[in-house]
PDB file of C-alpha atoms in Angstrom:
ATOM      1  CA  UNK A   1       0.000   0.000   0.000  1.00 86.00           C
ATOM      2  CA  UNK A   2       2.716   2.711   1.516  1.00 90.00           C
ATOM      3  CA  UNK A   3       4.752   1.691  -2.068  1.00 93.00           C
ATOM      4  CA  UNK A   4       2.140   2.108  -4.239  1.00 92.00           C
ATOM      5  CA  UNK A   5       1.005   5.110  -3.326  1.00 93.00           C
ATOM      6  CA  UNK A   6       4.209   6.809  -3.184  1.00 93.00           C
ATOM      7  CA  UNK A   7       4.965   5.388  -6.553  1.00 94.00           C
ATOM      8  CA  UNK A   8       1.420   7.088  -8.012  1.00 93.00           C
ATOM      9  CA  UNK A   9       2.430  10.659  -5.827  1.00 93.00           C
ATOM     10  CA  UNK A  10       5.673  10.541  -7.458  1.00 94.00           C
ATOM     11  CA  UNK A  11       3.566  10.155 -10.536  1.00 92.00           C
ATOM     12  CA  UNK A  12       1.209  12.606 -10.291  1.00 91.00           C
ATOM     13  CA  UNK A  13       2.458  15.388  -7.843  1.00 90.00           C
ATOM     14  CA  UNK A  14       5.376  16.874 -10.432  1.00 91.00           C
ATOM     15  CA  UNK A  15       2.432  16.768 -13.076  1.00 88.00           C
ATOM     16  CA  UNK A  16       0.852  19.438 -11.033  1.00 86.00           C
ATOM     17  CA  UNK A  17       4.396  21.688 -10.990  1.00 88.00           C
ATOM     18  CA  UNK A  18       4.230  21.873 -14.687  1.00 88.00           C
ATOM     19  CA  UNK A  19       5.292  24.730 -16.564  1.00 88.00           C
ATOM     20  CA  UNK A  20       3.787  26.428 -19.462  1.00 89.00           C
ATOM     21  CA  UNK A  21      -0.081  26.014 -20.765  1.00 89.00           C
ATOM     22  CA  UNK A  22       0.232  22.485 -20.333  1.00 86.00           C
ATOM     23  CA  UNK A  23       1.310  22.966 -16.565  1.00 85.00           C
ATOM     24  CA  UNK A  24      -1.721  25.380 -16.401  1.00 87.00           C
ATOM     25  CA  UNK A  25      -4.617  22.593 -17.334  1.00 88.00           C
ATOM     26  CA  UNK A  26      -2.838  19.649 -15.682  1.00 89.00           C
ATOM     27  CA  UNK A  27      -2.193  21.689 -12.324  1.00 90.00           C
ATOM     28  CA  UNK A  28      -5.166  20.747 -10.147  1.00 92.00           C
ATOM     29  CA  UNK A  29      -5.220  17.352 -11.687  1.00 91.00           C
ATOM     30  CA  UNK A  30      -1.739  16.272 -10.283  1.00 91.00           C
ATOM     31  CA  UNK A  31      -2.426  17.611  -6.783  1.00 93.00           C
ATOM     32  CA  UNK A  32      -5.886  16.386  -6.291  1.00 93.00           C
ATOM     33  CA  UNK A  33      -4.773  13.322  -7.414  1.00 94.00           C
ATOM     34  CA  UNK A  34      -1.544  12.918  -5.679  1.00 94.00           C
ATOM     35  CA  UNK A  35      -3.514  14.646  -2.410  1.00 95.00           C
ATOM     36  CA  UNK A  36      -6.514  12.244  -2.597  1.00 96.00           C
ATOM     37  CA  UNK A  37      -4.137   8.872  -2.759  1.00 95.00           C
ATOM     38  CA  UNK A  38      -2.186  10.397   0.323  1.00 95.00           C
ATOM     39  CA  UNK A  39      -5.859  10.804   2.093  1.00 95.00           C
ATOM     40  CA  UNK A  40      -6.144   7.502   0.809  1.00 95.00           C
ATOM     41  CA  UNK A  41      -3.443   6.039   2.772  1.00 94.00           C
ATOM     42  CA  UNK A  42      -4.009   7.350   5.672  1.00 94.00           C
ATOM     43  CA  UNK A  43      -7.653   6.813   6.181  1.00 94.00           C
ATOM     44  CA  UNK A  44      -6.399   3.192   5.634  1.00 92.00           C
ATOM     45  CA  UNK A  45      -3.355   3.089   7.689  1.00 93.00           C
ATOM     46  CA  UNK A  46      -5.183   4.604  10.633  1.00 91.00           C
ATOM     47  CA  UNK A  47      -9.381   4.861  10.130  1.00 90.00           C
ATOM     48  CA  UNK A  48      -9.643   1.510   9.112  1.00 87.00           C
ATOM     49  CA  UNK A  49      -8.158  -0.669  11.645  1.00 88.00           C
ATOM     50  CA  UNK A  50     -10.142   0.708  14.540  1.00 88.00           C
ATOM     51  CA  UNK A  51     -13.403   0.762  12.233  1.00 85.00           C
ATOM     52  CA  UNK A  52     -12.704  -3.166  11.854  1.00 81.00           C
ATOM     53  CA  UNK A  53     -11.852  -3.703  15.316  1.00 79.00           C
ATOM     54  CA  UNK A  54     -15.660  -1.728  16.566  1.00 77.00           C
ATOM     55  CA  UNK A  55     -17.510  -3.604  13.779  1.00 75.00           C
ATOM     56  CA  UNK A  56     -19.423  -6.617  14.816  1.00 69.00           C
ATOM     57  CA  UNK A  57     -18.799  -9.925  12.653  1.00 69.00           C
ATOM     58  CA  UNK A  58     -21.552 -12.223  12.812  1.00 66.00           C
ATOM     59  CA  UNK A  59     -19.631 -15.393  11.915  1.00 65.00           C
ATOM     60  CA  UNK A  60     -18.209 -14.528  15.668  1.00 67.00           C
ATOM     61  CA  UNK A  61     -20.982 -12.497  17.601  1.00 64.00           C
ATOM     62  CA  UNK A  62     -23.567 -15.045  15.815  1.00 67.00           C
ATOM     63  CA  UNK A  63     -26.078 -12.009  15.915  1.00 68.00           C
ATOM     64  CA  UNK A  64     -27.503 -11.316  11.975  1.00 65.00           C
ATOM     65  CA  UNK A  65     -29.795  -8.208  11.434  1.00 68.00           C
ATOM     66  CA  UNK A  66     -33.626  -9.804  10.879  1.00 76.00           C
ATOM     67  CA  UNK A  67     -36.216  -8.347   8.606  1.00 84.00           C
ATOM     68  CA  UNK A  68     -35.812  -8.230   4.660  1.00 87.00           C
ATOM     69  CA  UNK A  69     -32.318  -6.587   5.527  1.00 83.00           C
ATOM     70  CA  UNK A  70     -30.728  -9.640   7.460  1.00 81.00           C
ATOM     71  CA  UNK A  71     -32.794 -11.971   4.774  1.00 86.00           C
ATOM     72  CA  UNK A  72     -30.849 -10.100   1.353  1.00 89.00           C
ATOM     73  CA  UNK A  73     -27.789 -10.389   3.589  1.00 83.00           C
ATOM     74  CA  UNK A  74     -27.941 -13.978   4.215  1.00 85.00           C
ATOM     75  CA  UNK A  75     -28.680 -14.351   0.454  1.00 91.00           C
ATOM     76  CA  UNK A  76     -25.664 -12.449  -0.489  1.00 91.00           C
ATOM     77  CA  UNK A  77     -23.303 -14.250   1.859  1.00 88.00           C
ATOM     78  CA  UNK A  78     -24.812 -17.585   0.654  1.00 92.00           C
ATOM     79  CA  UNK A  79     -23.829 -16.190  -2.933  1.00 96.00           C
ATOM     80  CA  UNK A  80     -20.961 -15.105  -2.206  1.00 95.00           C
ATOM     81  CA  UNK A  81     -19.811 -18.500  -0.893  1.00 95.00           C
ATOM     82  CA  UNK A  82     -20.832 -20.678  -3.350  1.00 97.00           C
ATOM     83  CA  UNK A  83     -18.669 -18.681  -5.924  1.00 97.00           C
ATOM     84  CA  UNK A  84     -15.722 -19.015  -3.610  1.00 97.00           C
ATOM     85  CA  UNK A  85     -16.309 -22.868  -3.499  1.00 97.00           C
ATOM     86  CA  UNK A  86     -16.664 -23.305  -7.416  1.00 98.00           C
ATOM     87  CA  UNK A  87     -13.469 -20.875  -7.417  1.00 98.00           C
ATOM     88  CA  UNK A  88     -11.300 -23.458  -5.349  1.00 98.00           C
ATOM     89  CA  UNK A  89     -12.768 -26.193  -6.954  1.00 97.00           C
ATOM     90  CA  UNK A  90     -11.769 -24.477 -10.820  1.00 96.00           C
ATOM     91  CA  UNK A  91      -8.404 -24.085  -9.134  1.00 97.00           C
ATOM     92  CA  UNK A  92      -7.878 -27.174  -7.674  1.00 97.00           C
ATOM     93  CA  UNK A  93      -9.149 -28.502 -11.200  1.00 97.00           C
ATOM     94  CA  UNK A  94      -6.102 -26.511 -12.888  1.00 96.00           C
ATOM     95  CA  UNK A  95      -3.539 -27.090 -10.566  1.00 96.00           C
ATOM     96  CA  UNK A  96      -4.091 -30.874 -11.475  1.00 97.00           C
ATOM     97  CA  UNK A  97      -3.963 -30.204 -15.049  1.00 97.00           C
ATOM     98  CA  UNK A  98      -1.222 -27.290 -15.495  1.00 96.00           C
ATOM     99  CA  UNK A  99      -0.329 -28.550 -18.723  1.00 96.00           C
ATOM    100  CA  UNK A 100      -3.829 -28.468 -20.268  1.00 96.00           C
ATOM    101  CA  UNK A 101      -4.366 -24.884 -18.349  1.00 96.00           C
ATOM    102  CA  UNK A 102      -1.181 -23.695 -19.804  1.00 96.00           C
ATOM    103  CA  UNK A 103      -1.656 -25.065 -23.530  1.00 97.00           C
ATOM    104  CA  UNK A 104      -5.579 -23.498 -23.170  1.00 96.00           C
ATOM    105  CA  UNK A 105      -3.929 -20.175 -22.190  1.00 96.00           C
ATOM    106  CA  UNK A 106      -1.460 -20.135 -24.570  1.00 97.00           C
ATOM    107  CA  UNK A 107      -3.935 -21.197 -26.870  1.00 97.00           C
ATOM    108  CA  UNK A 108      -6.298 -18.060 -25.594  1.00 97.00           C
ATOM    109  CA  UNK A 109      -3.210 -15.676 -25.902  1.00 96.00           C
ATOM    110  CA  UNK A 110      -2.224 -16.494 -29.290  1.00 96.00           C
ATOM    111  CA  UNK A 111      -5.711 -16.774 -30.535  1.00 96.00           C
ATOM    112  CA  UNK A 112      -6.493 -12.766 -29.383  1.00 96.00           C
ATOM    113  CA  UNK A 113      -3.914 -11.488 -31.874  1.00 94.00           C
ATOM    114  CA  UNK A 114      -6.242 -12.707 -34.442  1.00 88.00           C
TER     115      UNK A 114
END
């Protein structure tokens, strides 16, 4: 996170010191760019953490909202996990065939040029 930012304000923040007309139009691009990533950061460095350690889970507190609220919830997470297991199960899948995964990409990747 800390490199990536500093690699996109290193980017960005000597666009907004520009000189001549092109300086001029690019000037509050670069710094409210290169200010907004910093913001960024730091709302995640510092705001973040303590908002995750306040916030209830219910996996551990067991408590889910009711009404049609908790009910779209539940539906989501329900969702949300049966992607992850047909996601480990494609991997697994690949990882026992990784030289039919890497022929079909290779495949894929020669076959876009076309």
């Amino acid at each position: 996170m800390l490199a990536t930012t500093l690699s996109i304000v290193a980017v960005f923040l000597p666009v907004g010191f520009m000189g001549g007309i092109i300086g001029r139009f690019f000037h509050q691009f670069g710094i409210t760019v290169a200010a907004a990533v910093l913001l960024s950061m730091f709302i995640s460095f510092t705001l973040d953490p303590m908002l995750s350690s306040v916030w209830p889970d219910p996996a551990v507190h067991g408590k889910l909202p009711g009404g049609p609220l908790g009910r779209l919830l539940h539906w989501f997470e329900r969702l949300v996990q049966r992607i992850s297991d047909l996601y480990q199960k494609m991997l697994a899948r690949a990882l026992a065939h990784r030289g039919k995964t890497l022929a079909a990409a290779l495949g894929i990747f020669v076959g876009s040029f076309s």
